[in-house]
Amino acid sequence: MAEPIDAVPTTYAGTRFRSRLEADWARTLDGLGIVWEYEPELITLPSGTQYLPDFWLPEIGTWLEVKGPTAPRREKATELGKARACHCASTCTCPWPGGQLVLLGWPCHRSPNRPGYRARYGHAWWESAYGPGAYLIECPQCTRAHWVTMRRPWQCRGCRASLGAVPRFYSPAEQLIRFGEDDSLASALVEEDMRRLAEEQELAELEDEDGYH
């Protein structure tokens, strides 16, 4: 039986990954400017089970567990997320606002109708392993891209600055970040603005043609 393509051991940035999917996630993180460590710690969960998460993102207090199409189990990631979430009685005093986050990184979402689509790649797709959904955001102070939940107070997980009264959250469904490439959040937003303006111009031209006829 042929080995699944995402399970092929791959070297990227001097690190030997167990799969190409993990290596593509590392490159995606690099594009976003997010510092990562690969399999840095074997964790003993409250249940006594040992768990080696794929990525630790030290500047934003986030774990990322990469899940391929043949490895859907998520019990360990969920248990870690529950254990490391904020349990403060009142004001959060955790090193990172809301405690540590645990994310599941899935294979890319392939959308052939979107600009920039290629056969191997699509757009980054993730979800929270435990608790509220996780959204990508850029801090207005330190410009760090990172994930947060919609729980208040909204603070940067890096510098703890306020993210504003109504921060702009980006879900994976918006398909902004091209997976396995060097997309930064800023460049992705510029491309999105250009795409939207092109669509608006095309629509305006069609309306003009309809009005002329």
mmCIF file of C-alpha atoms in Angstrom:
data_model
loop_
_atom_site.group_PDB
_atom_site.id
_atom_site.type_symbol
_atom_site.label_atom_id
_atom_site.label_comp_id
_atom_site.label_asym_id
_atom_site.label_seq_id
_atom_site.Cartn_x
_atom_site.Cartn_y
_atom_site.Cartn_z
ATOM 1 C CA MET A 1 0.000 0.000 0.000
ATOM 2 C CA ALA A 2 1.352 3.433 -0.901
ATOM 3 C CA GLU A 3 2.239 5.735 1.976
ATOM 4 C CA PRO A 4 -0.125 8.727 2.309
ATOM 5 C CA ILE A 5 1.533 11.748 0.731
ATOM 6 C CA ASP A 6 1.267 13.847 3.912
ATOM 7 C CA ALA A 7 3.062 11.112 5.929
ATOM 8 C CA VAL A 8 6.287 11.400 3.894
ATOM 9 C CA PRO A 9 9.156 12.508 6.210
ATOM 10 C CA THR A 10 10.254 15.977 5.104
ATOM 11 C CA THR A 11 13.116 18.316 6.020
ATOM 12 C CA TYR A 12 12.375 22.033 6.240
ATOM 13 C CA ALA A 13 14.419 24.821 7.858
ATOM 14 C CA GLY A 14 16.912 22.267 9.161
ATOM 15 C CA THR A 15 14.240 20.241 10.969
ATOM 16 C CA ARG A 16 13.260 16.699 10.043
ATOM 17 C CA PHE A 17 9.485 16.404 10.250
ATOM 18 C CA ARG A 18 7.525 13.183 10.393
ATOM 19 C CA SER A 19 5.306 14.333 7.546
ATOM 20 C CA ARG A 20 5.142 16.846 4.731
ATOM 21 C CA LEU A 21 1.970 18.183 6.292
ATOM 22 C CA GLU A 22 3.909 19.152 9.438
ATOM 23 C CA ALA A 23 6.622 20.776 7.312
ATOM 24 C CA ASP A 24 3.992 22.768 5.403
ATOM 25 C CA TRP A 25 2.523 23.949 8.695
ATOM 26 C CA ALA A 26 6.005 25.067 9.795
ATOM 27 C CA ARG A 27 6.388 27.078 6.595
ATOM 28 C CA THR A 28 2.927 28.565 7.065
ATOM 29 C CA LEU A 29 3.887 29.652 10.587
ATOM 30 C CA ASP A 30 7.109 31.180 9.245
ATOM 31 C CA GLY A 31 5.110 33.184 6.720
ATOM 32 C CA LEU A 32 2.951 34.520 9.534
ATOM 33 C CA GLY A 33 6.068 35.445 11.525
ATOM 34 C CA ILE A 34 5.198 33.001 14.314
ATOM 35 C CA VAL A 35 8.136 31.414 16.130
ATOM 36 C CA TRP A 36 7.775 27.627 16.520
ATOM 37 C CA GLU A 37 9.487 24.710 18.225
ATOM 38 C CA TYR A 38 8.971 21.186 16.923
ATOM 39 C CA GLU A 39 8.065 18.460 19.464
ATOM 40 C CA PRO A 40 9.886 20.227 22.332
ATOM 41 C CA GLU A 41 8.207 18.511 25.287
ATOM 42 C CA LEU A 42 6.712 15.152 26.219
ATOM 43 C CA ILE A 43 3.725 16.043 28.411
ATOM 44 C CA THR A 44 2.033 13.843 30.985
ATOM 45 C CA LEU A 45 -1.672 14.666 30.837
ATOM 46 C CA PRO A 46 -3.944 14.648 33.942
ATOM 47 C CA SER A 47 -5.180 11.214 32.841
ATOM 48 C CA GLY A 48 -1.619 9.890 33.036
ATOM 49 C CA THR A 49 -1.351 9.559 29.253
ATOM 50 C CA GLN A 50 1.844 10.860 27.678
ATOM 51 C CA TYR A 51 1.503 13.276 24.792
ATOM 52 C CA LEU A 52 4.038 14.826 22.411
ATOM 53 C CA PRO A 53 2.368 17.782 20.658
ATOM 54 C CA ASP A 54 3.781 18.721 17.276
ATOM 55 C CA PHE A 55 4.451 22.438 17.757
ATOM 56 C CA TRP A 56 4.905 24.847 20.650
ATOM 57 C CA LEU A 57 4.616 28.537 19.724
ATOM 58 C CA PRO A 58 6.518 30.122 22.637
ATOM 59 C CA GLU A 59 5.839 33.794 21.953
ATOM 60 C CA ILE A 60 2.061 33.340 21.962
ATOM 61 C CA GLY A 61 1.557 30.465 24.407
ATOM 62 C CA THR A 62 -0.038 28.143 21.881
ATOM 63 C CA TRP A 63 0.271 24.447 21.054
ATOM 64 C CA LEU A 64 -0.447 23.240 17.514
ATOM 65 C CA GLU A 65 -1.229 19.594 16.821
ATOM 66 C CA VAL A 66 -1.182 18.706 13.141
ATOM 67 C CA LYS A 67 -3.842 16.237 12.070
ATOM 68 C CA GLY A 68 -3.708 14.461 8.726
ATOM 69 C CA PRO A 69 -6.690 12.924 6.939
ATOM 70 C CA THR A 70 -5.897 9.483 8.386
ATOM 71 C CA ALA A 71 -5.332 10.685 11.985
ATOM 72 C CA PRO A 72 -8.575 12.324 13.152
ATOM 73 C CA ARG A 73 -8.243 11.414 16.857
ATOM 74 C CA ARG A 74 -8.110 14.479 19.057
ATOM 75 C CA GLU A 75 -8.593 13.240 22.631
ATOM 76 C CA LYS A 76 -5.063 14.111 23.800
ATOM 77 C CA ALA A 77 -5.175 17.591 22.308
ATOM 78 C CA THR A 78 -8.571 18.217 23.887
ATOM 79 C CA GLU A 79 -7.333 17.047 27.293
ATOM 80 C CA LEU A 80 -4.267 19.291 27.024
ATOM 81 C CA GLY A 81 -6.430 22.247 25.998
ATOM 82 C CA LYS A 82 -8.713 21.740 28.994
ATOM 83 C CA ALA A 83 -5.787 21.371 31.399
ATOM 84 C CA ARG A 84 -3.871 24.424 30.132
ATOM 85 C CA ALA A 85 -6.836 26.788 29.715
ATOM 86 C CA CYS A 86 -7.315 29.663 32.156
ATOM 87 C CA HIS A 87 -8.756 28.512 35.485
ATOM 88 C CA CYS A 88 -8.356 31.831 37.320
ATOM 89 C CA ALA A 89 -11.238 32.606 39.685
ATOM 90 C CA SER A 90 -11.519 36.257 38.630
ATOM 91 C CA THR A 91 -8.934 38.343 36.752
ATOM 92 C CA CYS A 92 -6.708 36.232 34.544
ATOM 93 C CA THR A 93 -3.138 36.100 35.841
ATOM 94 C CA CYS A 94 -1.920 33.432 33.407
ATOM 95 C CA PRO A 95 1.347 34.099 31.537
ATOM 96 C CA TRP A 96 -0.785 34.333 28.396
ATOM 97 C CA PRO A 97 -4.274 35.902 28.409
ATOM 98 C CA GLY A 98 -6.811 33.111 28.731
ATOM 99 C CA GLY A 99 -4.157 30.485 29.439
ATOM 100 C CA GLN A 100 -2.456 28.343 26.818
ATOM 101 C CA LEU A 101 -4.292 27.633 23.577
ATOM 102 C CA VAL A 102 -4.271 24.263 21.848
ATOM 103 C CA LEU A 103 -5.032 24.259 18.134
ATOM 104 C CA LEU A 104 -5.609 21.506 15.630
ATOM 105 C CA GLY A 105 -3.962 22.159 12.269
ATOM 106 C CA TRP A 106 -5.693 20.332 9.444
ATOM 107 C CA PRO A 107 -4.691 19.692 5.829
ATOM 108 C CA CYS A 108 -5.251 22.697 3.605
ATOM 109 C CA HIS A 109 -8.702 23.622 2.418
ATOM 110 C CA ARG A 110 -8.592 23.280 -1.354
ATOM 111 C CA SER A 111 -10.701 25.811 -3.213
ATOM 112 C CA PRO A 112 -10.051 25.814 -6.961
ATOM 113 C CA ASN A 113 -12.281 28.849 -7.465
ATOM 114 C CA ARG A 114 -10.082 31.068 -5.297
ATOM 115 C CA PRO A 115 -7.132 33.120 -6.646
ATOM 116 C CA GLY A 116 -3.757 31.580 -5.892
ATOM 117 C CA TYR A 117 -5.076 28.037 -5.828
ATOM 118 C CA ARG A 118 -2.683 25.244 -6.773
ATOM 119 C CA ALA A 119 -3.269 21.506 -6.855
ATOM 120 C CA ARG A 120 -1.154 20.676 -3.806
ATOM 121 C CA TYR A 121 -1.945 23.724 -1.721
ATOM 122 C CA GLY A 122 -5.045 25.520 -0.627
ATOM 123 C CA HIS A 123 -5.659 27.686 2.438
ATOM 124 C CA ALA A 124 -4.718 27.132 6.080
ATOM 125 C CA TRP A 125 -7.431 25.436 8.110
ATOM 126 C CA TRP A 126 -7.455 25.156 11.890
ATOM 127 C CA GLU A 127 -9.742 24.827 14.887
ATOM 128 C CA SER A 128 -9.548 24.989 18.650
ATOM 129 C CA ALA A 129 -9.007 21.646 20.390
ATOM 130 C CA TYR A 130 -10.961 22.811 23.441
ATOM 131 C CA GLY A 131 -13.267 25.699 24.281
ATOM 132 C CA PRO A 132 -14.262 28.638 22.055
ATOM 133 C CA GLY A 133 -13.180 28.831 18.447
ATOM 134 C CA ALA A 134 -9.774 30.312 17.632
ATOM 135 C CA TYR A 135 -9.377 33.254 15.268
ATOM 136 C CA LEU A 136 -6.282 34.718 13.664
ATOM 137 C CA ILE A 137 -5.635 38.354 14.482
ATOM 138 C CA GLU A 138 -2.867 40.947 14.249
ATOM 139 C CA CYS A 139 -1.948 43.012 17.306
ATOM 140 C CA PRO A 140 -2.250 46.767 16.560
ATOM 141 C CA GLN A 141 0.720 47.445 18.851
ATOM 142 C CA CYS A 142 3.375 44.804 18.142
ATOM 143 C CA THR A 143 1.853 43.676 14.789
ATOM 144 C CA ARG A 144 2.263 40.054 15.879
ATOM 145 C CA ALA A 145 -0.040 37.584 14.150
ATOM 146 C CA HIS A 146 -1.526 35.103 16.591
ATOM 147 C CA TRP A 147 -4.681 33.241 17.538
ATOM 148 C CA VAL A 148 -7.176 34.337 20.145
ATOM 149 C CA THR A 149 -10.668 33.318 21.186
ATOM 150 C CA MET A 150 -13.610 35.667 21.396
ATOM 151 C CA ARG A 151 -13.499 35.701 25.177
ATOM 152 C CA ARG A 152 -12.917 39.133 26.668
ATOM 153 C CA PRO A 153 -10.732 40.911 27.526
ATOM 154 C CA TRP A 154 -9.180 40.898 24.086
ATOM 155 C CA GLN A 155 -5.450 41.155 24.624
ATOM 156 C CA CYS A 156 -2.427 40.340 22.499
ATOM 157 C CA ARG A 157 -0.993 37.015 23.612
ATOM 158 C CA GLY A 158 2.488 38.389 22.985
ATOM 159 C CA CYS A 159 2.650 41.924 24.383
ATOM 160 C CA ARG A 160 -0.704 41.871 26.271
ATOM 161 C CA ALA A 161 -1.768 45.140 24.615
ATOM 162 C CA SER A 162 -5.469 45.717 24.115
ATOM 163 C CA LEU A 163 -6.724 44.527 20.747
ATOM 164 C CA GLY A 164 -9.344 47.275 20.676
ATOM 165 C CA ALA A 165 -13.051 47.377 21.348
ATOM 166 C CA VAL A 166 -13.967 45.486 18.179
ATOM 167 C CA PRO A 167 -10.913 43.626 16.813
ATOM 168 C CA ARG A 168 -11.014 42.037 13.372
ATOM 169 C CA PHE A 169 -11.083 38.273 13.738
ATOM 170 C CA TYR A 170 -10.158 36.025 10.810
ATOM 171 C CA SER A 171 -11.609 32.540 10.640
ATOM 172 C CA PRO A 172 -10.165 29.783 8.434
ATOM 173 C CA ALA A 173 -13.377 29.872 6.407
ATOM 174 C CA GLU A 174 -12.284 33.258 5.007
ATOM 175 C CA GLN A 175 -9.413 31.463 3.219
ATOM 176 C CA LEU A 176 -6.882 34.267 3.609
ATOM 177 C CA ILE A 177 -3.657 32.371 4.280
ATOM 178 C CA ARG A 178 -2.319 30.208 1.466
ATOM 179 C CA PHE A 179 -1.121 27.025 3.085
ATOM 180 C CA GLY A 180 2.493 25.873 2.858
ATOM 181 C CA GLU A 181 3.624 29.198 1.416
ATOM 182 C CA ASP A 182 5.092 32.387 2.848
ATOM 183 C CA ASP A 183 1.888 34.364 3.288
ATOM 184 C CA SER A 184 1.910 36.938 6.033
ATOM 185 C CA LEU A 185 -1.395 38.159 7.377
ATOM 186 C CA ALA A 186 -0.651 41.651 6.029
ATOM 187 C CA SER A 187 0.134 40.414 2.507
ATOM 188 C CA ALA A 188 -2.902 38.141 2.538
ATOM 189 C CA LEU A 189 -5.140 41.072 3.437
ATOM 190 C CA VAL A 190 -3.659 43.200 0.646
ATOM 191 C CA GLU A 191 -4.377 40.415 -1.845
ATOM 192 C CA GLU A 192 -7.895 40.060 -0.458
ATOM 193 C CA ASP A 193 -8.506 43.804 -0.868
ATOM 194 C CA MET A 194 -7.208 43.673 -4.439
ATOM 195 C CA ARG A 195 -9.425 40.690 -5.227
ATOM 196 C CA ARG A 196 -12.478 42.421 -3.776
ATOM 197 C CA LEU A 197 -11.774 45.640 -5.713
ATOM 198 C CA ALA A 198 -11.356 43.640 -8.928
ATOM 199 C CA GLU A 199 -14.686 41.900 -8.311
ATOM 200 C CA GLU A 200 -16.396 45.228 -7.592
ATOM 201 C CA GLN A 201 -14.929 46.749 -10.771
ATOM 202 C CA GLU A 202 -16.037 43.756 -12.833
ATOM 203 C CA LEU A 203 -19.532 43.990 -11.375
ATOM 204 C CA ALA A 204 -19.679 47.736 -12.087
ATOM 205 C CA GLU A 205 -18.597 47.138 -15.705
ATOM 206 C CA LEU A 206 -21.289 44.482 -16.131
ATOM 207 C CA GLU A 207 -23.908 46.874 -14.721
ATOM 208 C CA ASP A 208 -22.715 49.605 -17.119
ATOM 209 C CA GLU A 209 -23.023 47.191 -20.054
ATOM 210 C CA ASP A 210 -26.534 46.202 -18.977
ATOM 211 C CA GLY A 211 -27.519 49.845 -18.683
ATOM 212 C CA TYR A 212 -26.065 50.672 -22.084
ATOM 213 C CA HIS A 213 -28.003 47.893 -23.813
#
